[in-house]
């Protein structure tokens, strides 16, 4: 059976190891199949020595870069990888992916292991696509779609709880998007935040000149401005974009920041919260993830009135 990996507007299918092939290992973890690829990492589904399914991320340069690959850029990507491993070892929160192991493989590549989660938010809302041609290529179950308001708010509340806690620790994620919101089940699962490779810690940032941070459709417009502080307000914008996407089935773009314009089931109070989070002016967004969380929880307690 093939596994589906989301690596852009189209699906990438990667076949697992054949039964007659010799087992491959990353440290003590037996490789089952490849799961995903990024600019400086590959993620594999593996079995731990005790039989648990794990996701093991290995430092490995990919093939899609927005900047030149130089000795300096590779060094920074490796430091980001090591920072992500360190963060996961230190962060203990019910809505953040935990670390279950790390080391260096026989090829000299650093790796770290996390529990394997069966889905991410894309499973529920479909993939983002560009144009009708790409839409046709997606199976119906993978096509973008809205989800019910109560479910969307439940997911937003869990994301905000995790991000508010991160902000208290001085950590800004800077790449919140549906693919980085893992789920404990394929439907109705609980949230686990993943992929801290772009994170800023206590105001410090591992950046490369000319590199674009974040992901299209979810990155705050000020994230890559030279004068940007890249503080909590950029995460607030991304959460607003995720909320808009869940409620409408469409990315927030072209000045459309009010989800109620696309979905009349969205309550006015929720519409206002999302629109404020998506403001192009950081000063007009909710002050922090904690304040946005308070607004969402107040809306839920008030029955969306």
CSV table of C-alpha atoms in Angstrom, one decimal:
chain,number,residue,atom,x,y,z
A,1,UNK,CA,0.0,0.0,0.0
A,2,UNK,CA,1.3,3.5,-0.8
A,3,UNK,CA,1.5,6.3,1.7
A,4,UNK,CA,0.4,9.8,0.8
A,5,UNK,CA,2.8,12.6,1.5
A,6,UNK,CA,1.8,16.2,1.1
A,7,UNK,CA,4.7,18.1,-0.3
A,8,UNK,CA,3.1,21.1,-2.1
A,9,UNK,CA,0.0,21.6,-4.3
A,10,UNK,CA,0.0,18.0,-5.5
A,11,UNK,CA,0.3,14.7,-3.7
A,12,UNK,CA,3.5,12.8,-3.6
A,13,UNK,CA,3.1,9.0,-3.3
A,14,UNK,CA,6.0,7.1,-1.8
A,15,UNK,CA,6.0,3.3,-1.7
A,16,UNK,CA,7.2,1.5,1.5
A,17,UNK,CA,10.0,-1.0,1.6
A,18,UNK,CA,9.2,-4.3,-0.2
A,19,UNK,CA,8.9,-7.4,2.0
A,20,UNK,CA,12.0,-9.1,0.5
A,21,UNK,CA,14.3,-6.1,1.0
A,22,UNK,CA,16.7,-6.0,4.0
A,23,UNK,CA,15.6,-3.9,6.9
A,24,UNK,CA,17.1,-0.4,7.1
A,25,UNK,CA,17.7,1.3,10.4
A,26,UNK,CA,18.1,4.9,11.6
A,27,UNK,CA,19.9,4.3,14.9
A,28,UNK,CA,17.7,1.7,16.7
A,29,UNK,CA,14.6,2.6,14.6
A,30,UNK,CA,13.6,0.2,11.8
A,31,UNK,CA,12.5,2.1,8.7
A,32,UNK,CA,9.0,1.2,7.4
A,33,UNK,CA,8.5,3.9,4.8
A,34,UNK,CA,9.3,7.5,3.9
A,35,UNK,CA,6.7,10.0,5.1
A,36,UNK,CA,7.8,13.5,4.1
A,37,UNK,CA,10.7,15.7,2.8
A,38,UNK,CA,11.7,19.3,3.5
A,39,UNK,CA,14.6,21.5,2.6
A,40,UNK,CA,16.9,20.1,5.2
A,41,UNK,CA,15.2,16.9,6.5
A,42,UNK,CA,13.5,13.7,5.6
A,43,UNK,CA,10.9,12.0,7.9
A,44,UNK,CA,10.4,8.3,8.0
A,45,UNK,CA,7.8,6.1,9.6
A,46,UNK,CA,9.8,3.6,11.8
A,47,UNK,CA,9.3,1.0,14.4
A,48,UNK,CA,11.0,1.6,17.7
A,49,UNK,CA,12.9,-1.3,19.4
A,50,UNK,CA,9.8,-1.9,21.5
A,51,UNK,CA,7.5,-2.0,18.5
A,52,UNK,CA,5.9,1.5,18.7
A,53,UNK,CA,5.4,3.4,15.5
A,54,UNK,CA,7.5,6.5,15.4
A,55,UNK,CA,8.3,9.4,13.0
A,56,UNK,CA,12.1,9.8,12.7
A,57,UNK,CA,13.5,13.0,11.1
A,58,UNK,CA,17.0,12.9,9.6
A,59,UNK,CA,19.1,15.9,8.6
A,60,UNK,CA,19.3,15.6,4.8
A,61,UNK,CA,19.4,18.4,2.3
A,62,UNK,CA,16.5,18.4,-0.1
A,63,UNK,CA,16.1,19.8,-3.6
A,64,UNK,CA,13.9,22.9,-3.1
A,65,UNK,CA,15.7,26.0,-1.9
A,66,UNK,CA,14.9,29.7,-2.0
A,67,UNK,CA,18.6,30.7,-1.4
A,68,UNK,CA,21.9,29.4,-2.6
A,69,UNK,CA,23.3,26.3,-0.9
A,70,UNK,CA,26.5,27.4,0.6
A,71,UNK,CA,28.7,26.2,3.5
A,72,UNK,CA,27.1,29.0,5.7
A,73,UNK,CA,23.5,28.2,4.7
A,74,UNK,CA,24.0,24.4,5.3
A,75,UNK,CA,25.5,25.2,8.7
A,76,UNK,CA,22.5,27.3,9.6
A,77,UNK,CA,20.0,24.6,8.4
A,78,UNK,CA,21.9,22.1,10.6
A,79,UNK,CA,21.7,24.4,13.6
A,80,UNK,CA,18.0,24.8,13.0
A,81,UNK,CA,17.6,21.0,12.9
A,82,UNK,CA,19.6,20.7,16.2
A,83,UNK,CA,17.5,23.5,17.7
A,84,UNK,CA,14.3,21.7,16.8
A,85,UNK,CA,15.5,18.5,18.4
A,86,UNK,CA,16.5,20.5,21.6
A,87,UNK,CA,13.2,22.3,21.7
A,88,UNK,CA,11.2,19.1,21.5
A,89,UNK,CA,13.3,17.6,24.3
A,90,UNK,CA,12.5,20.5,26.5
A,91,UNK,CA,8.9,21.2,25.6
A,92,UNK,CA,6.3,19.2,27.5
A,93,UNK,CA,2.7,20.2,26.6
A,94,UNK,CA,-0.4,18.1,25.7
A,95,UNK,CA,-0.6,19.9,22.3
A,96,UNK,CA,3.1,19.7,21.3
A,97,UNK,CA,4.8,16.7,19.7
A,98,UNK,CA,7.1,15.1,22.2
A,99,UNK,CA,10.6,13.8,21.6
A,100,UNK,CA,11.2,10.0,22.2
A,101,UNK,CA,14.8,9.7,21.1
A,102,UNK,CA,17.7,11.3,19.2
A,103,UNK,CA,21.2,10.5,18.0
A,104,UNK,CA,23.5,10.1,14.9
A,105,UNK,CA,23.0,7.4,12.3
A,106,UNK,CA,25.7,5.2,10.8
A,107,UNK,CA,26.1,7.7,7.9
A,108,UNK,CA,26.8,10.5,10.4
A,109,UNK,CA,23.5,12.3,10.1
A,110,UNK,CA,21.8,13.6,13.2
A,111,UNK,CA,18.2,12.4,13.7
A,112,UNK,CA,15.4,12.7,16.3
A,113,UNK,CA,12.3,10.6,16.8
A,114,UNK,CA,8.8,11.5,17.7
A,115,UNK,CA,5.6,9.4,18.1
A,116,UNK,CA,3.9,8.7,14.8
A,117,UNK,CA,0.6,10.5,14.4
A,118,UNK,CA,-1.8,9.1,11.7
A,119,UNK,CA,-3.0,12.5,10.3
A,120,UNK,CA,-2.6,16.2,10.2
A,121,UNK,CA,-5.1,19.0,9.7
A,122,UNK,CA,-5.0,18.4,5.9
A,123,UNK,CA,-6.8,15.1,6.5
A,124,UNK,CA,-9.8,17.1,7.6
A,125,UNK,CA,-9.7,20.2,5.4
A,126,UNK,CA,-8.0,18.9,2.3
A,127,UNK,CA,-4.9,20.2,0.6
A,128,UNK,CA,-4.4,23.8,-0.7
A,129,UNK,CA,-4.3,23.8,-4.4
A,130,UNK,CA,-3.5,26.4,-7.1
A,131,UNK,CA,-6.0,26.5,-10.0
A,132,UNK,CA,-8.7,24.0,-11.2
A,133,UNK,CA,-6.1,21.8,-12.9
A,134,UNK,CA,-4.5,20.9,-9.6
A,135,UNK,CA,-7.9,20.5,-8.0
A,136,UNK,CA,-9.0,17.9,-10.5
A,137,UNK,CA,-5.8,15.9,-9.8
A,138,UNK,CA,-6.8,15.5,-6.2
A,139,UNK,CA,-9.0,12.7,-5.0
A,140,UNK,CA,-12.3,14.0,-3.7
A,141,UNK,CA,-11.3,13.2,-0.1
A,142,UNK,CA,-8.2,15.4,-0.5
A,143,UNK,CA,-10.0,18.4,-2.0
A,144,UNK,CA,-10.2,21.6,0.0
A,145,UNK,CA,-13.4,21.9,2.1
A,146,UNK,CA,-14.7,23.7,5.2
A,147,UNK,CA,-15.4,21.9,8.4
A,148,UNK,CA,-18.2,22.6,10.9
A,149,UNK,CA,-17.8,25.7,13.1
A,150,UNK,CA,-17.7,23.8,16.4
A,151,UNK,CA,-14.9,21.5,15.2
A,152,UNK,CA,-12.9,24.5,13.7
A,153,UNK,CA,-13.1,26.3,17.1
A,154,UNK,CA,-12.1,23.2,19.0
A,155,UNK,CA,-9.0,22.9,16.8
A,156,UNK,CA,-8.2,26.6,17.1
A,157,UNK,CA,-8.5,26.5,20.8
A,158,UNK,CA,-6.0,23.7,21.1
A,159,UNK,CA,-3.6,25.4,18.7
A,160,UNK,CA,-3.9,28.6,20.7
A,161,UNK,CA,-3.3,26.9,24.0
A,162,UNK,CA,-0.1,25.4,22.7
A,163,UNK,CA,1.1,28.6,21.0
A,164,UNK,CA,0.2,30.8,24.0
A,165,UNK,CA,2.3,28.6,26.2
A,166,UNK,CA,5.2,28.7,23.7
A,167,UNK,CA,5.0,32.5,23.6
A,168,UNK,CA,5.3,32.6,27.4
A,169,UNK,CA,8.6,30.7,27.0
A,170,UNK,CA,9.8,33.2,24.4
A,171,UNK,CA,9.3,30.8,21.5
A,172,UNK,CA,7.7,31.9,18.2
A,173,UNK,CA,6.9,29.1,15.9
A,174,UNK,CA,6.8,31.1,12.6
A,175,UNK,CA,5.6,28.3,10.4
A,176,UNK,CA,2.1,27.4,11.6
A,177,UNK,CA,0.1,25.8,8.8
A,178,UNK,CA,-2.3,22.8,8.4
A,179,UNK,CA,0.6,20.4,7.6
A,180,UNK,CA,2.2,21.2,10.9
A,181,UNK,CA,-0.9,20.6,12.9
A,182,UNK,CA,-0.8,16.8,13.6
A,183,UNK,CA,-3.8,14.8,14.8
A,184,UNK,CA,-4.0,11.9,17.2
A,185,UNK,CA,-6.7,10.3,14.9
A,186,UNK,CA,-7.6,10.6,11.3
A,187,UNK,CA,-11.0,12.2,12.2
A,188,UNK,CA,-11.8,14.1,15.4
A,189,UNK,CA,-8.3,13.8,16.8
A,190,UNK,CA,-6.6,16.1,19.2
A,191,UNK,CA,-3.9,18.6,18.1
A,192,UNK,CA,-0.2,18.2,18.3
A,193,UNK,CA,2.0,21.0,17.0
A,194,UNK,CA,5.1,19.9,15.0
A,195,UNK,CA,8.0,21.3,12.9
A,196,UNK,CA,9.9,23.9,15.0
A,197,UNK,CA,12.6,24.2,12.4
A,198,UNK,CA,11.8,27.9,11.7
A,199,UNK,CA,11.2,28.8,15.4
A,200,UNK,CA,12.7,32.0,17.0
A,201,UNK,CA,13.8,31.6,20.6
A,202,UNK,CA,14.0,34.6,23.0
A,203,UNK,CA,14.3,37.0,20.1
A,204,UNK,CA,17.1,35.1,18.4
A,205,UNK,CA,16.6,33.9,14.9
A,206,UNK,CA,18.6,31.5,12.7
A,207,UNK,CA,18.1,33.3,9.4
A,208,UNK,CA,19.8,33.3,6.0
A,209,UNK,CA,19.9,36.5,3.9
A,210,UNK,CA,17.3,36.4,1.1
A,211,UNK,CA,15.5,33.4,2.5
A,212,UNK,CA,11.7,33.6,2.9
A,213,UNK,CA,10.3,32.3,6.2
A,214,UNK,CA,6.9,30.7,6.6
A,215,UNK,CA,4.5,29.1,4.1
A,216,UNK,CA,2.5,30.8,1.4
A,217,UNK,CA,-1.1,31.5,2.5
A,218,UNK,CA,-0.3,31.2,6.2
A,219,UNK,CA,2.8,33.5,6.7
A,220,UNK,CA,2.1,37.0,8.0
A,221,UNK,CA,2.9,39.7,5.4
A,222,UNK,CA,5.3,41.3,7.9
A,223,UNK,CA,7.2,38.0,8.6
A,224,UNK,CA,9.8,38.7,5.9
A,225,UNK,CA,10.0,42.5,6.1
A,226,UNK,CA,13.4,43.7,7.1
A,227,UNK,CA,12.0,45.7,10.0
A,228,UNK,CA,9.9,42.9,11.4
A,229,UNK,CA,10.5,41.7,14.9
A,230,UNK,CA,8.9,38.4,14.0
A,231,UNK,CA,7.3,38.2,17.4
A,232,UNK,CA,4.1,36.5,18.6
A,233,UNK,CA,2.0,38.6,16.2
A,234,UNK,CA,3.2,36.6,13.2
A,235,UNK,CA,1.9,33.4,14.9
A,236,UNK,CA,-1.4,35.1,15.6
A,237,UNK,CA,-1.8,35.9,11.9
A,238,UNK,CA,-1.0,32.3,10.9
A,239,UNK,CA,-3.6,31.0,13.4
A,240,UNK,CA,-6.1,33.4,11.8
A,241,UNK,CA,-5.3,32.1,8.4
A,242,UNK,CA,-5.7,28.5,9.6
A,243,UNK,CA,-9.1,29.4,11.1
A,244,UNK,CA,-10.2,31.1,7.9
A,245,UNK,CA,-9.1,28.1,5.9
A,246,UNK,CA,-11.1,25.7,8.2
A,247,UNK,CA,-14.2,27.8,8.1
A,248,UNK,CA,-14.3,28.5,4.4
A,249,UNK,CA,-12.4,25.8,2.6
A,250,UNK,CA,-10.3,28.6,0.9
A,251,UNK,CA,-7.0,30.3,1.8
A,252,UNK,CA,-7.2,33.8,3.1
A,253,UNK,CA,-6.1,36.0,0.2
A,254,UNK,CA,-7.1,38.9,-2.1
A,255,UNK,CA,-8.2,41.0,0.9
A,256,UNK,CA,-10.9,38.5,2.0
A,257,UNK,CA,-10.4,38.4,5.8
A,258,UNK,CA,-14.0,37.8,6.9
A,259,UNK,CA,-14.9,34.1,6.7
A,260,UNK,CA,-18.6,35.0,7.1
A,261,UNK,CA,-18.5,36.4,3.5
A,262,UNK,CA,-17.9,32.8,2.4
A,263,UNK,CA,-19.8,30.9,5.0
A,264,UNK,CA,-22.9,32.3,6.6
A,265,UNK,CA,-22.7,29.7,9.4
A,266,UNK,CA,-19.7,31.6,10.9
A,267,UNK,CA,-21.0,33.6,13.9
A,268,UNK,CA,-20.3,37.4,13.8
A,269,UNK,CA,-18.1,37.2,16.9
A,270,UNK,CA,-15.9,34.5,15.3
A,271,UNK,CA,-15.8,36.4,12.1
A,272,UNK,CA,-14.5,39.5,13.9
A,273,UNK,CA,-11.8,37.5,15.7
A,274,UNK,CA,-10.5,35.9,12.5
A,275,UNK,CA,-10.6,39.2,10.6
A,276,UNK,CA,-8.6,41.0,13.3
A,277,UNK,CA,-6.0,38.2,13.4
A,278,UNK,CA,-5.5,38.6,9.6
A,279,UNK,CA,-4.9,42.3,9.8
A,280,UNK,CA,-2.0,43.4,7.6
A,281,UNK,CA,-1.0,45.8,10.4
A,282,UNK,CA,0.5,43.7,13.3
A,283,UNK,CA,-0.7,46.4,15.8
A,284,UNK,CA,-4.3,45.7,14.9
A,285,UNK,CA,-4.1,41.9,15.6
A,286,UNK,CA,-4.9,40.4,19.0
A,287,UNK,CA,-2.0,41.3,21.3
A,288,UNK,CA,-0.9,37.7,21.7
A,289,UNK,CA,-2.1,34.1,21.2
A,290,UNK,CA,-3.2,34.2,24.9
A,291,UNK,CA,-5.5,37.1,24.2
A,292,UNK,CA,-6.9,35.5,21.0
A,293,UNK,CA,-7.5,32.3,23.0
A,294,UNK,CA,-9.4,34.3,25.6
A,295,UNK,CA,-11.6,35.7,22.8
A,296,UNK,CA,-12.3,32.3,21.3
A,297,UNK,CA,-13.1,30.8,24.7
A,298,UNK,CA,-15.4,33.7,25.5
A,299,UNK,CA,-17.2,33.1,22.2
A,300,UNK,CA,-17.6,29.4,22.9
A,301,UNK,CA,-18.9,30.1,26.5
A,302,UNK,CA,-21.3,32.6,25.1
A,303,UNK,CA,-22.7,30.3,22.5
A,304,UNK,CA,-21.1,32.4,19.7
A,305,UNK,CA,-23.3,35.4,20.6
